[in-house]
Amino acid sequence: MDEIQSPSDDAEQLAQNPGPYPGQDFGIELQDDLEGDTLREECGVFGIFGHPEAAAITALGLHALQHRGQEAAGIVSFDGSRFHSERRLGLVGDTFSRREVIERLPGSAAVGHVRYSTTGATILRNVQPLFAELNAGGFAVGHNGNLTNGLTLRRELVRNGAMMQSTTDTEVILHLVAQSKRSRFIDRFIEALRAIEGAYSLVSMTNKKLVGARDPLGIRPLVLGELDGCPILASETCALDMIGAKYVRDIAPGEIIVFDEHGAHSHNPFPPKPARPCIFEYIYFARPDSIVGGRSVYEVRKAFGAQLARESHPEVDVVVPVPDSGVPAAIGYSQYSGVPFELGIIRNHYVGRTFIQPTQSVRELGVRMKHSANRAAIEGKRIILIDDSLVRGTTSKKIVRMMRDAGAREVHFRLASPPILYPDYYGIDLPDRDGLLAATHSIEEMREIIGADSLAFLSIDGMYRAMGEPGRDPANPKFSDHCFTGAYPTHLTDQTQVEPQPRQLSLLAEAS
Ligand code: AMP
């Protein structure tokens, strides 16, 4: 049985400082209302086992995963007798580039997390990895994804006396492990995973083990790497490249992998199902230099652009990417069509992502702060703008106006993904249907709203063809493309229960 550890220093830190990192104003409303959190997050995870510099390497890995979450970062380490935890609001570098912070995280095992939640509920107690003392010892967990029955399970746990510290669905996993009556840690963990549904790539740690887990459909990515003979788990391969680690393989959908002093052991407790990785990782979320599911994200994005050019190709003088997310697709469009590629928009890299702004008016300001027209490249020209996706239409509207103001003669707009018609429940920050421009407007209406001379989106079959598939097979789609098709690959229990009915199965049949 695991020996019981003393509480991490983080409990004291939380008690003393329940608000944001002292001295920093993130412009984010802090609130304590548990129901106020939508429980949706975009995140990145990292873990390493058996390395003398575990925390420093984890900090580097988190730097490479910063694009997956910019609101908060945390690392928990284990030094052989105690757990140590540092969790802060802000960017990885705000906290973990400081030597004294890394020195407070001794030990040869560490797990880390970057987080970006979607609402005002940005509170320190939600920053991961979460840590708890269970009767069998300490347990830390970092989660990328979103549980679709997290709220339902949470209500049931609270009704049965659980006291929740955070508003994240990840804490539900901690409680399920804590309440399991099984004796071995792995059996308790598996029992917890059997109760949850939705998307999860988990990196967790006990005082003896590093444990990774991926949901049965493999919706969010998780890879295994190796550095100096030590195993590493990370959301994306770019985190391995950053530290010079070797990529070993992807963690398989439904796989639980455990590393301890005896080596590595895999468990596959779920009945096998065809995988359904989220296609939005390729469109927007993952870093272009990552290999996700065996495919280069950069090459896939270029192929989306080439496919766009195949599908519609107006007479234009230059191809202009909306930086940075539209750049690979614009290169692909330009290479396929032969139309020259120009940097007609320059991005200021020192402001945060558009979505971090809390209100629509501030979001619009954010776009202006972020992008500037490069008049020399576009004046008097017919241009085709390429971006990866259109969500609320804020970026496209601003940018079309900016291009016209800078003298573009014609402005055509192309999106390297199909219209986003449905919300995401698996950890990508997208608004509900009424916030999605394409869900409430026709293409012609959208064209008018954004003020472009023409507007077109990549077709769904074209998106699959660019991924090397013959097209979308409705009976067995290779990817989770629910944002475009509404074909959610799991039950959406929290969405389908008007009155909380814990344990009741979703009324929705599996969408495909
Ligand atoms: P919008 O301006 O609302 O139409 O959003 C589209 C822009 O946001 C595009 O430039 C995308 O690169 C970017 N984007 C798409 N999805 C997300 C997301 N989940 N979080 C943050 N930005 C996104």
Coordinates of C-alpha atoms and ligand atoms in Angstrom, one line a residue:
M1 CA 0.0 0.0 0.0
D2 CA 1.2 3.5 -0.8
E3 CA 2.5 5.5 2.1
I4 CA 0.5 8.5 3.1
Q5 CA 2.1 11.8 2.1
S6 CA 1.9 15.1 3.9
P7 CA -0.1 17.8 2.2
S8 CA 1.6 19.7 -0.6
D9 CA 2.7 23.3 -0.1
D10 CA 0.1 24.3 -2.6
A11 CA -2.7 23.8 0.0
E12 CA -1.1 26.6 2.0
Q13 CA -0.6 28.7 -1.1
L14 CA -4.3 28.3 -2.0
A15 CA -5.4 29.2 1.5
Q16 CA -3.2 32.3 1.6
N17 CA -3.9 33.4 -2.0
P18 CA -7.2 32.3 -3.4
G19 CA -7.0 35.0 -6.1
P20 CA -4.7 35.6 -9.1
Y21 CA -1.0 35.6 -8.9
P22 CA -0.1 38.7 -6.7
G23 CA 0.7 41.8 -8.6
Q24 CA -0.7 40.7 -11.9
D25 CA -4.0 41.8 -13.5
F26 CA -5.2 39.4 -16.1
G27 CA -8.4 41.3 -16.8
I28 CA -10.4 38.2 -15.9
E29 CA -13.2 38.3 -13.6
L30 CA -12.7 36.1 -10.6
Q31 CA -15.7 34.4 -9.2
D32 CA -16.5 31.8 -6.6
D33 CA -19.8 30.6 -8.1
L34 CA -19.4 26.9 -8.8
E35 CA -22.3 26.8 -11.2
G36 CA -20.8 29.8 -13.1
D37 CA -18.2 27.6 -14.7
T38 CA -19.1 26.0 -18.0
L39 CA -16.5 23.2 -17.2
R40 CA -15.0 23.6 -20.7
E41 CA -11.3 23.9 -21.1
E42 CA -8.5 23.9 -23.6
C43 CA -5.5 22.3 -22.1
G44 CA -2.1 20.7 -22.5
V45 CA -0.5 18.0 -20.3
F46 CA 3.0 16.8 -19.7
G47 CA 4.6 14.2 -17.3
I48 CA 8.0 12.6 -16.8
F49 CA 9.2 9.8 -14.5
G50 CA 12.6 9.0 -13.1
H51 CA 14.6 12.0 -14.2
P52 CA 16.6 14.1 -11.8
E53 CA 15.5 17.3 -13.5
A54 CA 11.8 16.4 -13.7
A55 CA 10.3 19.8 -12.9
A56 CA 12.7 21.8 -15.1
I57 CA 12.0 19.5 -18.0
T58 CA 8.2 19.7 -17.4
A59 CA 8.4 23.5 -17.4
L60 CA 10.1 23.3 -20.8
G61 CA 7.5 20.9 -22.1
L62 CA 4.8 23.2 -20.9
H63 CA 6.4 26.1 -22.8
A64 CA 6.1 24.1 -26.0
L65 CA 2.4 23.4 -25.2
Q66 CA 1.6 27.0 -24.3
H67 CA -0.6 27.4 -27.3
R68 CA -3.0 24.9 -25.7
G69 CA -3.7 27.1 -22.8
Q70 CA -2.5 30.5 -21.8
E71 CA -4.5 31.3 -18.7
A72 CA -2.8 29.2 -16.0
A73 CA 0.0 26.6 -15.6
G74 CA 1.0 24.2 -12.9
I75 CA 3.5 21.5 -12.0
V76 CA 3.4 18.9 -9.3
S77 CA 6.5 16.9 -8.4
F78 CA 7.3 14.1 -6.1
D79 CA 10.7 13.8 -4.3
G80 CA 10.4 10.3 -2.9
S81 CA 8.6 11.4 0.3
R82 CA 6.7 14.5 -0.4
F83 CA 4.6 16.1 -3.2
H84 CA 5.3 19.7 -4.2
S85 CA 3.0 21.9 -6.2
E86 CA 3.2 25.2 -7.9
R87 CA 0.1 26.4 -9.7
R88 CA -0.4 29.9 -10.9
L89 CA -2.5 32.0 -13.2
G90 CA -0.6 33.4 -16.2
L91 CA 1.7 32.1 -18.8
V92 CA 4.2 29.3 -18.2
G93 CA 7.1 31.7 -18.4
D94 CA 5.6 34.1 -15.8
T95 CA 6.1 31.4 -13.2
F96 CA 8.3 28.6 -14.3
S97 CA 11.2 30.5 -15.8
R98 CA 12.1 31.5 -12.2
R99 CA 14.8 29.3 -10.7
E100 CA 13.4 29.5 -7.2
V101 CA 10.1 28.1 -8.4
I102 CA 11.8 25.1 -10.0
E103 CA 13.9 24.6 -6.9
R104 CA 10.6 24.4 -4.9
L105 CA 9.7 21.4 -7.1
P106 CA 12.4 18.7 -6.3
G107 CA 12.1 15.1 -7.2
S108 CA 12.4 12.8 -10.2
A109 CA 8.8 12.6 -11.2
A110 CA 6.6 15.5 -12.3
V111 CA 3.3 16.3 -14.0
G112 CA 2.4 19.6 -15.5
H113 CA -0.6 21.3 -17.1
V114 CA -1.5 24.5 -19.1
R115 CA -5.0 25.6 -19.0
Y116 CA -7.4 28.0 -20.7
S117 CA -10.9 28.0 -19.5
T118 CA -13.7 29.6 -21.4
T119 CA -15.5 31.7 -18.8
G120 CA -14.8 34.1 -15.9
A121 CA -14.3 31.3 -13.5
T122 CA -10.6 31.7 -13.5
I123 CA -9.6 30.9 -10.0
L124 CA -6.5 29.5 -8.6
R125 CA -8.2 26.4 -7.2
N126 CA -9.1 25.4 -10.7
V127 CA -5.5 25.4 -11.9
Q128 CA -4.1 22.0 -12.5
P129 CA -2.6 19.5 -11.9
L130 CA -5.2 18.9 -9.1
F131 CA -3.8 17.2 -6.1
A132 CA -5.4 15.2 -3.3
E133 CA -4.4 13.0 -0.4
L134 CA -6.3 9.8 -0.8
N135 CA -6.3 7.0 1.8
A136 CA -3.6 5.3 -0.3
G137 CA -1.4 8.3 -0.7
G138 CA -1.1 11.5 -2.8
F139 CA -2.6 11.6 -6.3
A140 CA -2.1 14.4 -8.8
V141 CA -3.9 14.7 -12.1
G142 CA -3.8 16.9 -15.1
H143 CA -6.6 16.7 -17.7
N144 CA -6.9 17.7 -21.3
G145 CA -10.4 17.4 -22.7
N146 CA -13.9 17.7 -21.2
L147 CA -16.2 15.2 -19.6
T148 CA -19.7 15.1 -21.0
N149 CA -21.1 13.7 -17.8
G150 CA -18.9 15.7 -15.5
L151 CA -21.7 17.9 -14.1
T152 CA -24.0 14.9 -13.6
L153 CA -21.3 13.0 -11.7
R154 CA -20.4 16.0 -9.8
R155 CA -23.9 16.6 -8.6
E156 CA -24.2 13.0 -7.5
L157 CA -20.9 13.1 -5.7
V158 CA -21.8 16.3 -3.9
R159 CA -25.2 14.9 -3.0
N160 CA -23.3 11.9 -1.4
G161 CA -21.2 14.2 0.7
A162 CA -18.1 15.0 -1.5
M163 CA -16.7 18.4 -0.8
M164 CA -15.4 19.9 -4.1
Q165 CA -12.5 22.3 -4.0
S166 CA -12.6 23.4 -7.7
T167 CA -15.2 23.9 -10.4
T168 CA -13.4 21.6 -12.9
D169 CA -14.7 18.3 -14.1
T170 CA -11.3 16.9 -13.5
E171 CA -11.9 16.9 -9.7
V172 CA -14.7 14.4 -10.4
I173 CA -12.0 11.9 -11.4
L174 CA -10.1 12.5 -8.1
H175 CA -13.3 11.8 -6.1
L176 CA -14.2 8.7 -8.1
V177 CA -10.7 7.3 -7.5
A178 CA -10.9 8.3 -3.8
Q179 CA -14.3 6.6 -3.4
S180 CA -13.5 3.4 -5.1
K181 CA -13.5 0.4 -2.8
R182 CA -10.9 -1.5 -4.8
S183 CA -7.5 -1.9 -3.2
R184 CA -5.0 -1.6 -6.0
F185 CA -4.5 1.9 -7.4
I186 CA -4.8 0.8 -11.0
D187 CA -8.2 -0.8 -10.3
R188 CA -9.5 2.3 -8.6
F189 CA -8.3 4.4 -11.5
I190 CA -9.9 2.1 -14.1
E191 CA -13.2 2.1 -12.1
A192 CA -13.1 5.9 -12.1
L193 CA -12.5 6.0 -15.9
R194 CA -15.4 3.6 -16.5
A195 CA -17.8 6.1 -14.9
I196 CA -16.7 9.1 -17.0
E197 CA -17.6 9.8 -20.6
G198 CA -16.3 12.4 -23.0
A199 CA -12.8 13.4 -23.9
Y200 CA -9.8 12.9 -21.7
S201 CA -6.1 12.7 -22.0
L202 CA -4.9 12.4 -18.5
V203 CA -1.4 12.6 -17.0
S204 CA -1.4 11.6 -13.3
M205 CA 1.0 10.7 -10.6
T206 CA 1.1 8.8 -7.3
N207 CA 4.1 8.5 -5.0
K208 CA 5.1 5.4 -7.0
K209 CA 3.8 5.8 -10.5
L210 CA 3.3 8.1 -13.5
V211 CA 0.0 7.2 -15.2
G212 CA -1.3 8.3 -18.6
A213 CA -4.7 7.6 -20.0
R214 CA -6.6 8.4 -23.2
D215 CA -10.4 8.2 -23.6
P216 CA -11.7 5.2 -25.6
L217 CA -12.2 7.2 -28.8
G218 CA -8.8 9.0 -28.5
I219 CA -10.6 12.4 -29.0
R220 CA -7.7 14.4 -27.6
P221 CA -4.1 13.5 -28.4
L222 CA -1.5 12.0 -26.0
V223 CA 2.0 10.8 -27.0
L224 CA 4.8 8.8 -25.3
G225 CA 8.4 10.0 -25.5
E226 CA 11.7 9.1 -24.0
L227 CA 14.5 11.2 -22.7
D228 CA 17.7 9.7 -21.2
G229 CA 15.8 6.4 -20.8
C230 CA 12.9 8.1 -18.8
P231 CA 9.3 8.0 -20.1
I232 CA 7.5 11.2 -21.0
L233 CA 3.8 11.8 -21.7
A234 CA 2.8 14.9 -23.6
S235 CA -0.2 16.3 -25.4
E236 CA 1.9 16.9 -28.6
T237 CA 5.2 15.9 -30.1
C238 CA 6.3 19.5 -30.2
A239 CA 6.9 19.2 -26.5
L240 CA 9.2 16.2 -27.1
D241 CA 11.1 18.1 -29.8
M242 CA 11.6 21.1 -27.4
I243 CA 13.6 19.0 -24.9
G244 CA 15.3 16.7 -27.4
A245 CA 13.3 13.7 -26.4
K246 CA 12.6 10.8 -28.7
Y247 CA 9.0 10.2 -29.9
V248 CA 8.1 6.6 -29.0
R249 CA 4.4 6.3 -30.0
D250 CA 0.9 7.6 -29.5
I251 CA -0.9 6.4 -26.4
A252 CA -3.7 4.3 -28.0
P253 CA -7.3 5.2 -27.5
G254 CA -8.6 3.6 -24.3
E255 CA -5.1 2.8 -23.1
I256 CA -3.9 3.4 -19.6
I257 CA -0.2 3.3 -19.3
V258 CA 1.6 3.0 -15.9
F259 CA 5.3 3.7 -15.3
D260 CA 6.8 2.6 -12.0
E261 CA 10.1 1.1 -10.8
H262 CA 9.2 -2.2 -12.5
G263 CA 8.9 -0.5 -15.9
A264 CA 5.9 0.2 -18.1
H265 CA 2.5 -1.7 -18.1
S266 CA -0.4 -1.0 -20.4
H267 CA -4.0 -1.7 -19.5
N268 CA -6.9 -1.7 -22.0
P269 CA -10.0 -1.9 -20.0
F270 CA -12.5 -0.7 -22.6
P271 CA -14.1 -2.7 -25.4
P272 CA -12.3 -1.7 -28.6
K273 CA -14.1 0.9 -30.8
P274 CA -13.0 2.7 -33.9
A275 CA -11.0 5.8 -32.9
R276 CA -12.5 9.2 -33.4
P277 CA -9.7 11.8 -32.9
C278 CA -10.9 15.4 -33.0
I279 CA -10.3 16.9 -36.4
F280 CA -10.1 20.4 -34.9
E281 CA -6.6 19.5 -33.6
Y282 CA -5.5 19.5 -37.3
I283 CA -7.5 22.6 -38.2
Y284 CA -6.6 25.0 -35.4
F285 CA -5.6 23.6 -32.1
A286 CA -2.3 21.7 -32.4
R287 CA 1.0 23.3 -33.2
P288 CA 1.9 23.0 -36.9
D289 CA 5.2 21.3 -36.1
S290 CA 3.5 18.5 -34.2
I291 CA 2.8 15.0 -35.6
V292 CA -0.7 14.1 -34.5
G293 CA -2.0 10.6 -35.1
G294 CA 0.9 10.0 -37.4
R295 CA 0.2 13.0 -39.6
S296 CA 2.1 16.3 -39.7
V297 CA -0.2 19.0 -38.7
Y298 CA 1.6 21.4 -41.1
E299 CA 1.3 19.1 -44.1
V300 CA -2.4 18.5 -43.3
R301 CA -3.0 22.3 -43.1
K302 CA -1.2 22.8 -46.4
A303 CA -3.4 20.0 -47.9
F304 CA -6.5 21.8 -46.6
G305 CA -5.3 24.9 -48.5
A306 CA -4.6 23.0 -51.7
Q307 CA -8.0 21.4 -51.5
L308 CA -9.6 24.8 -51.0
A309 CA -8.0 26.0 -54.2
R310 CA -9.3 22.9 -56.0
E311 CA -12.8 23.6 -54.8
S312 CA -13.0 27.3 -55.7
H313 CA -10.4 29.6 -57.3
P314 CA -11.4 33.2 -58.1
E315 CA -9.2 35.4 -60.3
V316 CA -6.8 37.0 -57.8
D317 CA -3.3 38.6 -57.7
V318 CA -2.1 37.4 -54.3
V319 CA -2.8 34.9 -51.5
V320 CA -2.7 36.4 -48.0
P321 CA -2.8 34.3 -44.9
V322 CA -4.5 35.5 -41.7
P323 CA -1.5 34.9 -39.4
D324 CA -0.6 32.7 -37.7
S325 CA -3.3 30.1 -38.0
G326 CA -4.0 30.6 -41.7
V327 CA -0.4 30.5 -42.8
P328 CA 0.1 26.8 -43.7
A329 CA -3.3 26.6 -45.6
A330 CA -2.4 29.7 -47.5
I331 CA 1.0 28.2 -48.5
G332 CA -0.9 25.1 -49.7
Y333 CA -3.4 27.3 -51.6
S334 CA -0.6 29.3 -53.2
Q335 CA 1.4 26.2 -54.2
Y336 CA -1.5 24.5 -55.7
S337 CA -3.0 27.5 -57.6
G338 CA 0.3 29.2 -58.5
V339 CA -1.0 32.5 -57.1
P340 CA 1.9 34.3 -55.3
F341 CA 1.9 34.2 -51.5
E342 CA 2.3 37.5 -49.7
L343 CA 2.4 38.6 -46.1
G344 CA -0.4 41.1 -46.4
I345 CA -1.1 41.1 -42.7
I346 CA 1.5 41.4 -40.0
R347 CA 0.7 39.9 -36.6
N348 CA 1.8 41.5 -33.3
H349 CA 3.0 38.5 -31.3
Y350 CA 3.0 40.2 -28.0
V351 CA -0.8 40.3 -27.4
G352 CA -2.9 37.3 -26.3
R353 CA -5.2 35.3 -28.5
T354 CA -8.5 37.0 -29.5
F355 CA -10.6 34.7 -27.4
I356 CA -8.9 35.7 -24.2
Q357 CA -10.9 39.0 -24.3
P358 CA -14.1 38.6 -22.3
T359 CA -16.6 40.6 -24.2
Q360 CA -17.4 41.1 -27.9
S361 CA -16.4 44.8 -28.0
V362 CA -13.1 44.0 -26.3
R363 CA -12.6 41.0 -28.6
E364 CA -13.0 43.4 -31.6
L365 CA -10.4 45.7 -30.1
G366 CA -8.2 42.7 -29.6
V367 CA -8.2 41.9 -33.3
R368 CA -7.1 45.4 -34.2
M369 CA -4.3 45.1 -31.6
K370 CA -3.2 41.8 -33.1
H371 CA -3.2 42.4 -36.9
S372 CA -1.9 45.2 -39.1
A373 CA -2.2 45.6 -42.8
N374 CA 1.0 45.5 -44.9
R375 CA 0.0 48.0 -47.4
A376 CA 3.0 47.4 -49.7
A377 CA 1.8 43.8 -50.4
I378 CA -1.8 44.5 -51.1
E379 CA -2.5 48.0 -52.4
G380 CA -4.4 47.9 -55.7
K381 CA -4.5 44.1 -55.7
R382 CA -7.2 41.5 -55.8
I383 CA -6.5 39.4 -52.8
I384 CA -7.7 36.1 -51.4
L385 CA -7.5 35.8 -47.6
I386 CA -7.1 32.4 -46.0
D387 CA -7.9 31.6 -42.4
D388 CA -8.2 28.3 -40.7
S389 CA -11.7 28.7 -39.3
L390 CA -14.6 31.1 -38.8
V391 CA -16.2 31.1 -35.4
R392 CA -18.0 34.3 -34.5
G393 CA -16.8 36.2 -37.6
T394 CA -15.0 38.8 -35.5
T395 CA -11.6 38.3 -37.1
S396 CA -12.8 38.0 -40.6
K397 CA -14.9 41.2 -40.5
K398 CA -12.1 43.3 -39.0
I399 CA -9.5 41.9 -41.4
V400 CA -11.6 42.4 -44.6
R401 CA -12.2 46.1 -43.5
M402 CA -8.5 46.5 -42.8
M403 CA -7.5 45.1 -46.2
R404 CA -9.9 47.5 -48.0
D405 CA -8.7 50.4 -45.9
A406 CA -5.2 49.5 -47.0
G407 CA -6.2 49.7 -50.7
A408 CA -7.0 46.1 -51.7
R409 CA -9.1 46.2 -54.9
E410 CA -11.0 43.0 -54.2
V411 CA -11.1 40.9 -51.0
H412 CA -12.1 37.2 -51.3
F413 CA -12.2 35.1 -48.1
R414 CA -11.6 31.4 -47.8
L415 CA -11.7 29.2 -44.7
A416 CA -9.6 26.0 -44.5
S417 CA -12.4 24.2 -42.7
P418 CA -16.1 23.7 -43.2
P419 CA -18.7 26.0 -41.5
I420 CA -18.8 25.4 -37.7
L421 CA -22.4 24.7 -37.0
Y422 CA -22.3 22.9 -33.6
P423 CA -20.7 23.6 -30.3
D424 CA -17.9 21.5 -28.9
Y425 CA -18.2 19.5 -25.7
Y426 CA -14.7 17.9 -25.7
G427 CA -12.4 20.7 -24.7
I428 CA -12.2 23.1 -27.6
D429 CA -13.4 26.6 -26.7
L430 CA -16.2 27.3 -29.1
P431 CA -19.4 29.3 -28.4
D432 CA -22.9 27.8 -28.2
R433 CA -24.9 27.6 -31.4
D434 CA -26.2 31.1 -31.2
G435 CA -22.6 32.5 -31.0
L436 CA -21.5 30.5 -34.1
L437 CA -22.0 32.8 -37.2
A438 CA -22.4 29.8 -39.6
A439 CA -25.1 28.2 -37.4
T440 CA -27.3 31.2 -37.7
H441 CA -26.5 32.6 -41.2
S442 CA -26.3 31.5 -44.8
I443 CA -23.0 31.7 -46.6
E444 CA -24.3 34.7 -48.5
E445 CA -25.4 36.4 -45.3
M446 CA -22.0 35.8 -43.8
R447 CA -20.3 37.2 -46.9
E448 CA -22.3 40.3 -46.5
I449 CA -21.6 40.6 -42.7
I450 CA -17.8 40.2 -43.1
G451 CA -17.9 42.5 -46.2
A452 CA -16.0 40.2 -48.6
D453 CA -16.4 40.0 -52.4
S454 CA -16.7 36.2 -52.1
L455 CA -16.7 33.7 -49.3
A456 CA -16.2 30.0 -49.4
F457 CA -15.5 27.2 -46.9
L458 CA -13.7 23.9 -47.4
S459 CA -16.2 21.1 -48.0
I460 CA -16.5 18.3 -45.5
D461 CA -15.5 15.6 -48.1
G462 CA -12.7 17.9 -49.2
M463 CA -11.4 18.1 -45.6
Y464 CA -11.3 14.3 -45.4
R465 CA -9.7 14.0 -48.8
A466 CA -7.0 16.4 -47.7
M467 CA -6.4 14.0 -44.8
G468 CA -5.8 11.2 -47.3
E469 CA -9.3 9.6 -46.9
P470 CA -11.7 9.0 -49.8
G471 CA -14.2 11.4 -48.2
R472 CA -16.4 11.3 -45.1
D473 CA -17.9 7.9 -44.5
P474 CA -21.2 8.7 -42.6
A475 CA -21.4 5.2 -41.2
N476 CA -17.8 5.3 -39.8
P477 CA -16.3 8.8 -39.8
K478 CA -12.6 8.5 -39.2
F479 CA -12.5 11.7 -37.1
S480 CA -14.7 13.5 -34.6
D481 CA -16.0 16.2 -36.8
H482 CA -19.0 17.1 -34.6
C483 CA -18.4 20.9 -34.9
F484 CA -19.3 20.6 -38.6
T485 CA -21.7 17.7 -38.7
G486 CA -23.3 17.5 -35.2
A487 CA -22.2 13.8 -35.0
Y488 CA -21.1 13.7 -31.4
P489 CA -19.2 10.5 -30.8
T490 CA -20.2 10.0 -27.2
H491 CA -23.2 10.5 -25.0
L492 CA -23.8 14.1 -24.0
T493 CA -25.3 13.3 -20.6
D494 CA -24.9 16.7 -19.1
Q495 CA -26.6 18.3 -22.2
T496 CA -29.6 16.0 -22.3
Q497 CA -30.6 16.2 -18.6
V498 CA -32.9 19.0 -17.8
E499 CA -33.4 17.8 -14.3
P500 CA -30.2 16.2 -12.9
Q501 CA -30.6 12.5 -13.2
P502 CA -27.3 11.0 -12.1
R503 CA -26.4 7.8 -13.8
Q504 CA -29.3 8.0 -16.2
L505 CA -28.1 7.2 -19.7
S506 CA -28.2 9.9 -22.3
L507 CA -31.4 10.1 -24.2
L508 CA -29.4 10.7 -27.3
A509 CA -28.4 7.6 -29.2
E510 CA -24.8 7.7 -30.3
A511 CA -24.9 10.1 -33.2
S512 CA -23.0 7.8 -35.5
Ligands
AMP1 P1 -13.8 34.5 -35.1 O1 -13.0 35.8 -35.2 O2 -14.7 34.5 -33.9 O3 -14.5 34.2 -36.4 O4 -12.8 33.3 -34.8 C1 -12.0 32.9 -35.9 C2 -10.5 33.0 -35.5 O5 -10.3 32.5 -34.2 C3 -9.7 32.3 -36.5 O6 -8.6 33.2 -36.8 C4 -9.2 31.1 -35.7 O7 -7.8 30.9 -36.0 C5 -9.4 31.4 -34.3 N1 -10.0 30.3 -33.5 C6 -10.7 29.2 -34.0 N2 -11.1 28.4 -33.0 C7 -10.6 29.0 -31.9 C8 -10.6 28.6 -30.5 N3 -11.2 27.5 -30.1 N4 -10.0 29.3 -29.6 C9 -9.3 30.5 -30.0 N5 -9.3 30.9 -31.3 C10 -9.9 30.1 -32.2

